[in-house]
Amino acid sequence: MALSVALFSVGAWQRRWIADDGLIVLRTVRNLLAGNGPVFNEGERVETNTSTAWTYLVWFFSWLTRARLEYVVLGVALTVSMLAIVFAMLGAARLWGGTKSALLLPAGVFVYIALPPARDYATSGLESGLVICWLGLLWWQLLRWTQTERVKLPALFGLVFLAGLAPLIRPEMTLVGALSLLMIFLAPMPQSRLHPIVLRGLIVAAAGLVPMCYQVWRMGYYGLPYPNTAVAKDAGGAKWGQGFKYLWDLVGPYYLWLPLLVLLVLGVVAGRSARADKATDERGWTVRRVREWLHSPSAVVALMLGSGFVLTIYALRVGGDFMHGRMLLPQLFCLLLPVAVVPIRLPEGGLRAVTAKDWSFAVITLALLGTAGWALFAANTTAIKSGTKISASGIVDERVYYVLNTGHDHPILAEDYMDYPRVRAMVNNIAETPDGGLLLNSPSFMFWYIAPPPQPIPDGGAGHTVYFLNLGMTSMNVPLDVRVIDQMGLAYPLAAHTDRLTDGRIGHDKSLYPDWVVVDTGMVDRHPWMPWYMDEKWVTQARTAMSCPDTVALNISYRDPLTWARFKHNLIHALHFAKYRIDRVPKYEIERCGLVDPYPQPQR
């Protein structure tokens, strides 16, 4: 265990960095610490972080230590990533610990920590480490539950509370948490003074109290039943072809199928060997037998393997991600948990006593040696050769991309990203325009256009709005009173509620035209003040399109002051807001909403 954690920590530290998306989390933490609430822009209730638990975990340690946010998130991310390995190995040790005369050696954990993406996202500032830490802890605690004859009620309630946190860890982890709770609920209850029905009711309450309370609060506060990121990326959409590209982008370069196949054989052989040490009572499958099986280590193994498989299918369906390997790491971790460590049973007479009958010893030994050899190969493999450009697949080695484009070996601090193209110019342009304005990236992606506010300018200026895709590096290098929004809609619901582009880059397949933003921010919408490449006709049509009643209601849901009436209205209409979509072309949106076009087509 010490060796595995040491190798992972050294490898992760050598590749330490904080992603642009990791800086997005810190913008929300800044607003929390400033008293503005869990928002990205002051006065706009938008949930830009997918993992609720990660946001508040980083906020807590930031509040506790008062240290610089980038260092806090770096330390927390590295810590939970290391703990994930510890919990995975403790759980697997419990799984195999009953084997007689066996030495437990790391296997699956070496496969995980050898992958470069696993080491990249151990310190990225994203929730990847928290997700696998939660999976490892749940795995370990479930096995403790199955191997304890007299389960104490505090331990049982602690286990179901942990499983119930699943949707707050990350929405898709709800599958793992729900299946775990179902398994515990249907299994025989421990002996207690409480009636089994009452005990099951308390289990449901302990598991659901925090996530259900947060869900009600989320729907009333944000006006959505899930994070805004799910709307921006249309998490319910299907892009199977891109999903299989994403899978092969991880499996292919590292020949990942090879160690998985070896570990499958190893697990089966070790399982048969361990089973031979225990008396088995083969009986038919009855309801009672099934319930008893649910309270067994084999059921926990089936749970993790099944969850990993189903979550992989889901990742393929939505098209994967644009970050190399990241969205498949939790699935891989689930699949490797049962063989995180494996037993190698030494012959009673020692190595010299090995005979042809001890075939399992030979198979396991060769499998372990093969896995270690593959780990050395994979740890030094570069999957994506070009780091400065994004390939046609849209998938990029995110860490290398930012290392090369910022010129910093370890881009961690917000100012490290000042050397990313256009960020320093953005900061300078804001300082040079005290009256305020809307910063729009030029079509050549070389500089900023600034659409000015209309006269008269209020005291202190009209404020700045930055409209740019990279939310983290921009928002963390400007004060909180500078509004930062994006074309894809992570922090901008108007863009998030547009339709997905058919051939857009995965994870970036929404792009709202800037005409809408000129209208939304109230900037001057006439030439020569408006950027030359924008059309006054389109801006006028966008103003008409934004008067659509449903769009007005959407904007009010997250911008109006949070009163009790607003909370109730958002709670009731959250599902409607989640499904609502607009057309990003103003003319077509006018037609969709049944409005009067200020520039109607001439009759033929």
Coordinates of C-alpha atoms in Angstrom, one line a residue:
M1 CA 0.0 0.0 0.0
A2 CA 2.8 2.4 0.9
L3 CA 4.6 1.6 -2.4
S4 CA 1.4 2.2 -4.4
V5 CA 0.5 5.5 -2.8
A6 CA 4.1 6.7 -3.0
L7 CA 4.3 5.9 -6.7
F8 CA 1.0 7.6 -7.4
S9 CA 1.8 10.7 -5.4
V10 CA 5.2 11.1 -7.0
G11 CA 3.8 10.6 -10.5
A12 CA 0.9 13.0 -9.8
W13 CA 3.2 15.7 -8.3
Q14 CA 5.5 15.5 -11.4
R15 CA 2.4 16.3 -13.5
R16 CA 0.9 18.8 -11.1
W17 CA -1.3 21.5 -12.6
I18 CA -4.8 23.1 -12.3
A19 CA -7.0 23.0 -15.4
D20 CA -9.0 25.9 -16.7
D21 CA -12.1 24.0 -15.6
G22 CA -10.5 23.6 -12.2
L23 CA -10.3 27.4 -12.0
I24 CA -14.0 27.6 -12.7
V25 CA -14.6 25.9 -9.4
L26 CA -12.5 28.5 -7.6
R27 CA -14.5 31.4 -9.0
T28 CA -17.6 29.9 -7.2
V29 CA -15.5 29.5 -4.1
R30 CA -14.4 33.1 -4.3
N31 CA -18.0 34.2 -4.4
L32 CA -18.9 32.0 -1.5
L33 CA -16.1 33.4 0.6
A34 CA -17.2 37.0 -0.5
G35 CA -20.8 36.3 0.7
N36 CA -22.3 36.3 -2.8
G37 CA -23.6 32.7 -2.5
P38 CA -22.7 29.6 -4.6
V39 CA -22.7 31.5 -7.9
F40 CA -20.3 32.2 -10.7
N41 CA -21.3 35.8 -11.4
E42 CA -22.6 38.0 -8.6
G43 CA -26.4 38.5 -8.9
E44 CA -26.9 35.4 -11.2
R45 CA -27.8 32.1 -9.6
V46 CA -26.1 29.7 -12.0
E47 CA -24.6 26.3 -10.9
T48 CA -21.4 26.0 -13.0
N49 CA -19.8 23.1 -11.2
T50 CA -21.0 19.6 -11.8
S51 CA -19.9 18.2 -8.4
T52 CA -21.7 20.0 -5.5
A53 CA -19.6 18.1 -2.9
W54 CA -16.3 19.2 -4.5
T55 CA -17.4 22.8 -4.5
Y56 CA -18.2 22.8 -0.8
L57 CA -15.2 20.7 0.1
V58 CA -12.8 23.2 -1.5
W59 CA -14.8 26.0 0.0
F60 CA -14.5 24.5 3.5
F61 CA -10.8 24.0 3.4
S62 CA -10.3 27.5 1.9
W63 CA -12.4 29.0 4.7
L64 CA -10.5 26.9 7.3
T65 CA -6.9 27.6 6.1
R66 CA -7.4 31.1 4.5
A67 CA -4.6 30.0 2.1
R68 CA -4.5 30.8 -1.5
L69 CA -7.3 29.0 -3.4
E70 CA -5.1 27.4 -6.0
Y71 CA -2.9 25.8 -3.3
V72 CA -5.9 24.7 -1.3
V73 CA -7.5 22.9 -4.3
L74 CA -4.1 21.4 -5.3
G75 CA -3.6 19.9 -1.8
V76 CA -7.2 18.7 -1.4
A77 CA -7.2 17.1 -4.9
L78 CA -3.9 15.3 -4.3
T79 CA -5.0 14.1 -0.9
V80 CA -8.3 12.6 -1.9
S81 CA -6.6 11.0 -5.0
M82 CA -4.1 9.2 -2.6
L83 CA -6.9 8.2 -0.2
A84 CA -8.7 6.6 -3.2
I85 CA -5.8 4.2 -3.6
V86 CA -5.7 3.4 0.1
F87 CA -9.5 2.6 0.2
A88 CA -9.4 0.6 -2.9
M89 CA -6.6 -1.6 -1.5
L90 CA -8.2 -1.9 1.9
G91 CA -11.4 -3.1 0.3
A92 CA -9.7 -5.6 -2.0
A93 CA -7.7 -6.9 1.0
R94 CA -10.9 -7.5 2.8
L95 CA -12.2 -9.3 -0.3
W96 CA -9.3 -11.7 -0.5
G97 CA -8.2 -11.6 3.1
G98 CA -9.8 -14.9 4.0
T99 CA -7.5 -16.8 1.6
K100 CA -5.2 -19.1 3.5
S101 CA -1.4 -18.7 3.2
A102 CA -1.8 -15.9 0.7
L103 CA 0.3 -12.9 0.1
L104 CA -1.7 -9.8 -1.1
L105 CA 0.1 -7.9 -3.9
P106 CA -1.0 -4.8 -5.8
A107 CA -2.3 -5.5 -9.3
G108 CA -5.3 -3.3 -10.4
V109 CA -4.0 -0.2 -8.6
F110 CA -0.8 -0.4 -10.7
V111 CA -2.9 -0.4 -13.9
Y112 CA -4.7 2.7 -12.7
I113 CA -1.7 4.7 -11.5
A114 CA 0.3 3.8 -14.6
L115 CA -2.1 5.7 -16.9
P116 CA -0.9 9.2 -17.6
P117 CA -4.5 10.6 -17.4
A118 CA -5.0 9.2 -13.9
R119 CA -1.9 11.1 -12.8
D120 CA -2.9 14.2 -14.7
Y121 CA -6.3 14.5 -13.0
A122 CA -5.0 13.7 -9.5
T123 CA -4.1 17.4 -9.1
S124 CA -6.2 19.1 -11.8
G125 CA -8.5 21.0 -9.5
L126 CA -11.4 19.0 -10.8
E127 CA -13.5 16.5 -8.9
S128 CA -11.9 13.4 -10.5
G129 CA -10.0 12.6 -7.3
L130 CA -13.1 13.0 -5.1
V131 CA -15.1 10.7 -7.3
I132 CA -12.7 7.8 -7.1
C133 CA -12.1 8.5 -3.4
W134 CA -15.8 8.1 -2.8
L135 CA -16.0 4.9 -4.9
G136 CA -13.0 3.5 -3.0
L137 CA -14.5 4.3 0.4
L138 CA -17.9 3.0 -0.6
W139 CA -16.3 -0.2 -1.8
W140 CA -14.4 -0.7 1.4
Q141 CA -17.3 0.0 3.7
L142 CA -19.7 -2.2 1.7
L143 CA -17.2 -5.1 2.1
R144 CA -16.9 -4.4 5.8
W145 CA -20.7 -4.5 6.0
T146 CA -20.9 -7.9 4.3
Q147 CA -18.2 -9.4 6.5
T148 CA -19.6 -8.3 9.8
E149 CA -22.1 -10.6 11.4
R150 CA -23.4 -8.2 13.9
V151 CA -23.5 -4.8 12.2
K152 CA -23.8 -1.9 14.5
L153 CA -26.5 0.6 13.7
P154 CA -24.2 3.7 13.6
A155 CA -21.9 2.0 11.1
L156 CA -24.9 1.0 9.0
F157 CA -26.3 4.5 9.0
G158 CA -22.9 5.9 8.2
L159 CA -22.7 3.5 5.2
V160 CA -26.1 4.5 3.8
F161 CA -25.4 8.2 4.4
L162 CA -22.2 7.7 2.3
A163 CA -24.0 6.0 -0.5
G164 CA -26.7 8.7 -0.4
L165 CA -24.2 11.3 -1.2
A166 CA -23.8 9.9 -4.7
P167 CA -25.7 12.6 -6.7
L168 CA -23.7 15.3 -4.9
I169 CA -20.4 13.7 -5.7
R170 CA -21.3 13.7 -9.4
P171 CA -24.8 13.1 -11.0
E172 CA -23.9 9.9 -12.8
M173 CA -22.6 8.4 -9.6
T174 CA -26.3 8.2 -8.6
L175 CA -26.4 4.8 -10.3
V176 CA -23.7 3.4 -7.9
G177 CA -25.3 5.0 -4.9
A178 CA -28.8 3.8 -5.7
L179 CA -27.7 0.2 -6.4
S180 CA -25.8 0.2 -3.2
L181 CA -28.8 1.4 -1.2
L182 CA -31.1 -1.1 -2.9
M183 CA -28.7 -3.9 -2.0
I184 CA -28.6 -2.8 1.6
F185 CA -32.4 -2.3 1.7
L186 CA -33.2 -5.7 0.4
A187 CA -30.6 -7.6 2.4
P188 CA -31.5 -9.1 5.8
M189 CA -31.5 -6.4 8.5
P190 CA -29.1 -6.7 11.4
Q191 CA -30.6 -7.8 14.8
S192 CA -31.9 -4.7 16.6
R193 CA -34.7 -3.6 18.9
L194 CA -36.2 -1.8 16.0
H195 CA -38.7 -3.6 13.7
P196 CA -37.1 -4.3 10.3
I197 CA -39.7 -2.1 8.6
V198 CA -38.8 0.8 10.9
L199 CA -35.1 0.1 10.4
R200 CA -35.6 0.2 6.6
G201 CA -37.4 3.5 6.9
L202 CA -34.6 5.0 8.9
I203 CA -32.1 3.8 6.3
V204 CA -34.1 5.6 3.5
A205 CA -34.2 8.7 5.7
A206 CA -30.5 8.6 6.5
A207 CA -29.6 8.1 2.8
G208 CA -32.0 10.6 1.4
L209 CA -32.0 13.5 3.9
V210 CA -29.0 15.5 2.5
P211 CA -29.4 14.9 -1.2
M212 CA -33.2 15.5 -1.1
C213 CA -32.9 18.7 0.9
Y214 CA -30.2 19.9 -1.5
Q215 CA -32.3 18.9 -4.5
V216 CA -35.3 21.0 -3.3
W217 CA -33.0 23.9 -2.5
R218 CA -31.3 23.6 -5.9
M219 CA -34.6 23.7 -7.8
G220 CA -35.8 26.7 -5.9
Y221 CA -32.4 28.6 -5.9
Y222 CA -31.2 27.8 -9.4
G223 CA -34.4 26.9 -11.1
L224 CA -33.0 23.6 -12.5
P225 CA -33.2 20.0 -11.3
Y226 CA -29.5 19.5 -12.0
P227 CA -26.4 21.6 -12.5
N228 CA -26.4 24.0 -15.4
T229 CA -23.4 22.1 -16.9
A230 CA -25.8 19.2 -17.7
V231 CA -28.0 21.7 -19.7
A232 CA -25.0 23.2 -21.5
K233 CA -23.6 19.8 -22.5
D234 CA -27.0 18.2 -23.1
A235 CA -26.1 15.2 -20.9
G236 CA -29.2 13.3 -22.2
G237 CA -28.1 13.6 -25.8
A238 CA -26.6 10.7 -27.9
K239 CA -23.3 10.8 -29.8
W240 CA -22.4 7.1 -30.0
G241 CA -19.8 7.5 -32.8
Q242 CA -17.9 10.1 -30.9
G243 CA -18.2 8.0 -27.7
F244 CA -16.4 5.1 -29.3
K245 CA -13.7 7.4 -30.6
Y246 CA -13.3 8.6 -27.0
L247 CA -13.1 5.1 -25.7
W248 CA -10.4 4.1 -28.2
D249 CA -8.5 7.3 -27.5
L250 CA -7.9 5.9 -24.1
V251 CA -7.7 2.1 -24.7
G252 CA -5.8 2.2 -28.0
P253 CA -2.5 4.0 -27.3
Y254 CA -1.9 2.2 -24.0
Y255 CA -3.2 -1.2 -25.1
L256 CA -5.4 -1.0 -22.1
W257 CA -7.4 -4.0 -23.2
L258 CA -4.3 -6.2 -22.5
P259 CA -4.0 -5.7 -18.7
L260 CA -7.8 -5.7 -18.3
L261 CA -7.9 -9.1 -20.0
V262 CA -5.0 -10.4 -17.9
L263 CA -6.6 -9.1 -14.7
L264 CA -9.9 -10.7 -15.6
V265 CA -8.2 -14.1 -15.9
L266 CA -6.2 -13.4 -12.7
G267 CA -9.4 -12.5 -10.8
V268 CA -11.2 -15.7 -12.0
V269 CA -8.3 -17.9 -11.1
A270 CA -7.8 -16.3 -7.7
G271 CA -11.5 -16.5 -7.0
R272 CA -11.6 -20.2 -7.8
S273 CA -8.5 -20.8 -5.6
A274 CA -10.0 -18.8 -2.7
R275 CA -13.3 -20.6 -3.1
A276 CA -11.6 -23.9 -2.7
D277 CA -10.5 -22.8 0.8
K278 CA -14.0 -22.3 1.9
A279 CA -16.9 -24.7 2.4
T280 CA -19.7 -23.9 0.0
D281 CA -23.3 -24.9 0.2
E282 CA -24.8 -25.1 -3.3
R283 CA -28.5 -24.5 -3.2
G284 CA -31.2 -23.3 -5.6
W285 CA -31.9 -19.7 -6.0
T286 CA -34.8 -18.7 -3.7
V287 CA -35.9 -15.3 -2.5
R288 CA -34.2 -15.9 0.8
R289 CA -31.0 -17.1 -0.9
V290 CA -30.9 -14.0 -3.1
R291 CA -31.4 -11.8 -0.1
E292 CA -28.6 -13.6 1.7
W293 CA -26.4 -13.2 -1.4
L294 CA -26.9 -9.5 -1.4
H295 CA -25.1 -9.4 2.0
S296 CA -22.0 -11.0 0.6
P297 CA -18.7 -9.9 -0.9
S298 CA -19.6 -11.4 -4.3
A299 CA -22.6 -9.1 -4.5
V300 CA -20.4 -6.0 -3.9
V301 CA -18.1 -7.2 -6.6
A302 CA -21.0 -7.6 -9.0
L303 CA -22.2 -4.1 -8.0
M304 CA -18.9 -2.5 -8.8
L305 CA -18.3 -4.4 -12.1
G306 CA -21.9 -3.8 -13.2
S307 CA -21.7 -0.1 -12.3
G308 CA -18.4 0.3 -14.2
F309 CA -19.9 -1.3 -17.3
V310 CA -23.2 0.7 -17.3
L311 CA -21.3 4.0 -16.6
T312 CA -19.1 3.2 -19.6
I313 CA -22.1 2.7 -21.8
Y314 CA -23.5 6.0 -20.6
A315 CA -20.2 7.7 -21.4
L316 CA -20.2 6.2 -24.9
R317 CA -23.8 7.4 -25.4
V318 CA -23.1 11.1 -24.6
G319 CA -19.9 11.1 -26.7
G320 CA -17.3 11.0 -23.9
D321 CA -15.5 14.2 -23.4
F322 CA -12.9 16.5 -24.9
M323 CA -10.3 15.8 -22.2
H324 CA -8.2 12.7 -22.9
G325 CA -9.3 9.8 -20.7
R326 CA -10.9 11.9 -17.9
M327 CA -14.5 10.8 -18.2
L328 CA -13.6 7.1 -18.2
L329 CA -11.4 7.1 -15.2
P330 CA -14.2 6.4 -12.6
Q331 CA -15.4 3.5 -14.7
L332 CA -12.0 2.1 -15.0
F333 CA -11.5 2.5 -11.2
C334 CA -14.8 0.6 -10.6
L335 CA -13.7 -2.3 -12.8
L336 CA -10.3 -2.5 -11.2
L337 CA -11.5 -2.5 -7.5
P338 CA -12.0 -6.3 -7.1
V339 CA -8.4 -6.8 -8.3
A340 CA -6.8 -3.7 -6.7
V341 CA -4.8 -6.3 -4.8
V342 CA -4.8 -10.0 -5.5
P343 CA -3.8 -13.0 -3.4
I344 CA -0.9 -15.2 -4.4
R345 CA -1.0 -18.5 -2.4
L346 CA 2.4 -19.8 -1.7
P347 CA 2.7 -23.6 -1.6
E348 CA 3.1 -25.1 1.9
G349 CA 6.6 -26.3 1.2
G350 CA 7.7 -22.9 -0.2
L351 CA 8.7 -22.1 -3.8
R352 CA 10.8 -25.2 -4.1
A353 CA 7.7 -27.3 -3.5
V354 CA 5.9 -26.0 -6.5
T355 CA 4.5 -28.8 -8.7
A356 CA 2.5 -29.0 -11.9
K357 CA -0.6 -29.2 -9.8
D358 CA 0.0 -25.6 -8.5
W359 CA -1.2 -24.1 -11.8
S360 CA -3.0 -21.2 -10.1
F361 CA 0.2 -20.1 -8.5
A362 CA 2.0 -20.0 -11.9
V363 CA -0.9 -18.2 -13.6
I364 CA -1.2 -15.5 -10.9
T365 CA 2.6 -15.0 -10.8
L366 CA 2.8 -14.6 -14.6
A367 CA -0.2 -12.3 -14.6
L368 CA 1.3 -10.1 -11.9
L369 CA 4.6 -9.9 -13.8
G370 CA 2.8 -9.1 -17.0
T371 CA 0.8 -6.4 -15.4
A372 CA 3.9 -4.8 -13.9
G373 CA 5.6 -4.9 -17.3
W374 CA 2.6 -3.2 -18.9
A375 CA 2.5 -0.6 -16.2
L376 CA 6.1 0.4 -17.0
F377 CA 5.3 0.7 -20.7
A378 CA 2.1 2.7 -20.1
A379 CA 3.6 5.1 -17.6
N380 CA 6.0 6.3 -20.3
T381 CA 3.6 6.4 -23.2
T382 CA 2.4 9.6 -24.9
A383 CA -1.1 9.0 -26.3
I384 CA -1.6 12.3 -28.1
K385 CA 1.4 13.5 -30.0
S386 CA 0.3 17.0 -30.8
G387 CA -0.1 19.2 -27.7
T388 CA -0.6 22.6 -29.2
K389 CA -3.4 21.8 -31.6
I390 CA -6.8 20.1 -31.2
S391 CA -7.2 17.1 -33.5
A392 CA -10.2 16.5 -35.7
S393 CA -11.7 14.2 -33.0
G394 CA -11.9 17.2 -30.6
I395 CA -10.0 15.3 -27.9
V396 CA -6.9 16.8 -26.5
D397 CA -4.3 16.1 -23.8
E398 CA -5.6 18.9 -21.6
R399 CA -2.6 19.2 -19.4
V400 CA 0.0 19.2 -22.2
Y401 CA -2.1 21.6 -24.2
Y402 CA -2.1 24.3 -21.4
V403 CA 1.6 23.6 -20.5
L404 CA 2.6 24.4 -24.1
N405 CA 0.2 27.3 -24.6
T406 CA 1.0 29.0 -21.4
G407 CA 4.8 28.3 -21.4
H408 CA 4.6 27.0 -17.8
D409 CA 5.6 23.5 -16.9
H410 CA 3.1 23.5 -14.0
P411 CA 0.3 26.0 -14.6
I412 CA -1.3 26.2 -11.2
L413 CA -1.8 29.9 -10.3
A414 CA -4.3 32.1 -12.1
E415 CA -1.5 34.4 -13.2
D416 CA 0.2 31.4 -14.9
Y417 CA -2.7 31.6 -17.4
M418 CA -2.0 35.2 -18.1
D419 CA 0.4 33.9 -20.7
Y420 CA -2.3 32.1 -22.5
P421 CA -3.3 34.0 -25.7
R422 CA -5.6 37.0 -25.2
V423 CA -5.8 36.7 -21.4
R424 CA -3.3 39.4 -20.6
A425 CA -4.8 41.6 -23.3
M426 CA -8.2 41.2 -21.6
V427 CA -6.9 42.3 -18.3
N428 CA -5.3 45.4 -19.9
N429 CA -8.4 46.3 -21.9
I430 CA -10.5 46.2 -18.8
A431 CA -8.1 48.5 -17.0
E432 CA -8.1 50.9 -20.0
T433 CA -11.9 51.2 -20.2
P434 CA -13.2 52.5 -16.8
D435 CA -16.6 53.3 -18.4
G436 CA -17.1 49.5 -18.9
G437 CA -18.1 47.5 -21.9
L438 CA -18.5 44.1 -23.5
L439 CA -15.3 42.3 -24.5
L440 CA -15.8 40.2 -27.6
N441 CA -13.1 38.0 -29.0
S442 CA -12.2 39.1 -32.6
P443 CA -13.0 36.6 -35.5
S444 CA -9.2 36.1 -35.9
F445 CA -8.9 35.2 -32.2
M446 CA -6.0 37.7 -32.0
F447 CA -7.5 40.6 -29.9
W448 CA -10.6 42.0 -28.2
Y449 CA -13.3 44.2 -29.5
I450 CA -15.0 46.3 -26.8
A451 CA -18.7 47.3 -27.3
P452 CA -19.2 50.4 -25.2
P453 CA -22.1 51.1 -22.9
P454 CA -24.6 53.8 -23.9
Q455 CA -24.5 57.3 -22.6
P456 CA -24.9 58.6 -19.9
I457 CA -22.3 56.5 -18.1
P458 CA -23.3 55.9 -14.4
D459 CA -20.9 56.8 -11.6
G460 CA -18.2 54.2 -11.3
G461 CA -18.8 52.9 -14.9
A462 CA -21.3 50.5 -16.4
G463 CA -19.3 47.4 -15.6
H464 CA -17.5 44.9 -17.8
T465 CA -18.7 41.7 -19.3
V466 CA -16.2 39.2 -20.8
Y467 CA -17.7 36.8 -23.4
F468 CA -15.1 34.0 -23.9
L469 CA -15.0 30.2 -23.9
N470 CA -12.3 29.8 -21.2
L471 CA -14.2 30.7 -18.1
G472 CA -11.6 29.7 -15.5
M473 CA -8.5 31.6 -16.6
T474 CA -10.6 34.7 -17.4
S475 CA -12.7 34.8 -14.3
M476 CA -9.8 34.1 -11.9
N477 CA -7.8 37.0 -13.3
V478 CA -10.5 39.7 -12.9
P479 CA -12.4 41.0 -9.9
L480 CA -15.7 39.5 -8.9
D481 CA -17.6 42.5 -10.2
V482 CA -16.5 41.7 -13.8
R483 CA -19.1 39.4 -15.3
V484 CA -17.7 36.5 -17.2
I485 CA -19.9 34.4 -19.5
D486 CA -19.3 31.9 -22.3
Q487 CA -20.7 30.9 -25.7
M488 CA -21.3 27.3 -24.6
G489 CA -23.4 28.2 -21.6
L490 CA -21.6 26.8 -18.6
A491 CA -22.1 30.2 -16.9
Y492 CA -24.6 31.7 -19.3
P493 CA -28.1 30.0 -19.3
L494 CA -29.2 31.8 -22.5
A495 CA -26.4 29.9 -24.4
A496 CA -26.9 26.7 -22.4
H497 CA -30.5 26.5 -23.5
T498 CA -29.7 26.6 -27.3
D499 CA -29.8 23.4 -29.3
R500 CA -26.7 21.2 -29.6
L501 CA -24.7 21.6 -32.8
T502 CA -24.7 18.4 -34.8
D503 CA -21.0 18.5 -35.8
G504 CA -19.7 20.6 -32.9
R505 CA -16.7 19.6 -30.9
I506 CA -17.6 17.3 -28.1
G507 CA -18.2 19.2 -24.9
H508 CA -18.2 22.5 -26.8
D509 CA -21.1 21.9 -29.2
K510 CA -23.1 25.0 -28.3
S511 CA -22.2 28.5 -29.5
L512 CA -24.4 31.5 -29.0
Y513 CA -23.9 34.3 -31.4
P514 CA -22.6 37.5 -29.8
D515 CA -25.6 39.5 -31.1
W516 CA -27.6 38.2 -28.2
V517 CA -25.0 39.3 -25.7
V518 CA -25.0 42.9 -27.0
V519 CA -28.7 43.0 -26.4
D520 CA -28.5 41.2 -23.1
T521 CA -25.8 43.5 -21.7
G522 CA -27.5 46.7 -23.0
M523 CA -24.4 47.8 -25.0
V524 CA -24.5 50.2 -28.0
D525 CA -25.9 48.2 -30.9
R526 CA -25.0 50.5 -33.8
H527 CA -21.9 50.9 -36.0
P528 CA -19.2 52.2 -35.6
W529 CA -19.4 51.5 -31.9
M530 CA -20.4 47.9 -32.4
P531 CA -17.8 45.5 -33.8
W532 CA -17.7 45.7 -37.6
Y533 CA -18.3 42.0 -38.1
M534 CA -21.7 42.1 -36.4
D535 CA -24.9 42.9 -38.2
E536 CA -27.3 45.5 -36.9
K537 CA -30.2 43.6 -38.4
W538 CA -29.3 40.5 -36.4
V539 CA -29.0 42.5 -33.2
T540 CA -32.4 43.9 -33.7
Q541 CA -33.8 40.5 -34.4
A542 CA -32.1 39.2 -31.3
R543 CA -33.8 41.9 -29.2
T544 CA -37.1 40.8 -30.5
A545 CA -36.3 37.1 -29.9
M546 CA -35.3 37.8 -26.3
S547 CA -38.9 39.1 -25.7
C548 CA -40.2 35.5 -26.0
P549 CA -42.2 35.0 -22.8
D550 CA -40.5 31.7 -22.0
T551 CA -37.1 33.2 -22.5
V552 CA -38.0 36.2 -20.3
A553 CA -39.2 33.7 -17.6
L554 CA -35.9 31.8 -17.9
N555 CA -33.8 34.9 -17.4
I556 CA -36.0 36.1 -14.5
S557 CA -35.6 32.6 -12.8
Y558 CA -31.9 33.2 -12.0
R559 CA -31.6 37.0 -12.1
D560 CA -34.5 38.2 -10.0
P561 CA -33.9 38.6 -6.2
L562 CA -34.5 35.4 -4.4
T563 CA -37.8 35.9 -2.5
W564 CA -40.0 33.1 -1.2
A565 CA -42.3 33.6 -4.1
R566 CA -39.4 33.3 -6.6
F567 CA -38.2 30.2 -4.8
K568 CA -41.6 28.5 -5.1
H569 CA -42.0 29.5 -8.7
N570 CA -38.5 28.1 -9.6
L571 CA -39.3 24.9 -7.7
I572 CA -42.5 24.3 -9.6
H573 CA -41.1 25.2 -13.0
A574 CA -37.6 23.7 -12.7
L575 CA -38.3 20.8 -15.0
H576 CA -39.8 23.1 -17.6
F577 CA -36.8 25.3 -17.5
A578 CA -34.5 22.3 -17.9
K579 CA -36.2 21.2 -21.1
Y580 CA -36.6 24.6 -22.7
R581 CA -34.5 25.3 -25.8
I582 CA -34.1 28.3 -28.1
D583 CA -32.7 28.7 -31.6
R584 CA -29.4 30.5 -31.7
V585 CA -30.3 32.2 -35.0
P586 CA -32.5 35.2 -34.0
K587 CA -34.7 35.0 -37.1
Y588 CA -35.5 31.3 -36.5
E589 CA -36.1 31.9 -32.8
I590 CA -38.6 34.6 -33.7
E591 CA -40.5 32.1 -35.9
R592 CA -40.3 29.4 -33.2
C593 CA -41.8 31.7 -30.6
G594 CA -44.4 33.2 -32.9
L595 CA -43.2 36.8 -32.7
V596 CA -43.3 39.5 -35.3
D597 CA -40.0 39.8 -37.2
P598 CA -38.8 43.4 -37.5
Y599 CA -37.3 42.4 -40.9
P600 CA -39.9 40.1 -42.5
Q601 CA -39.1 38.3 -45.7
P602 CA -40.6 40.1 -48.8
Q603 CA -43.6 38.4 -50.3
R604 CA -43.0 36.8 -53.7

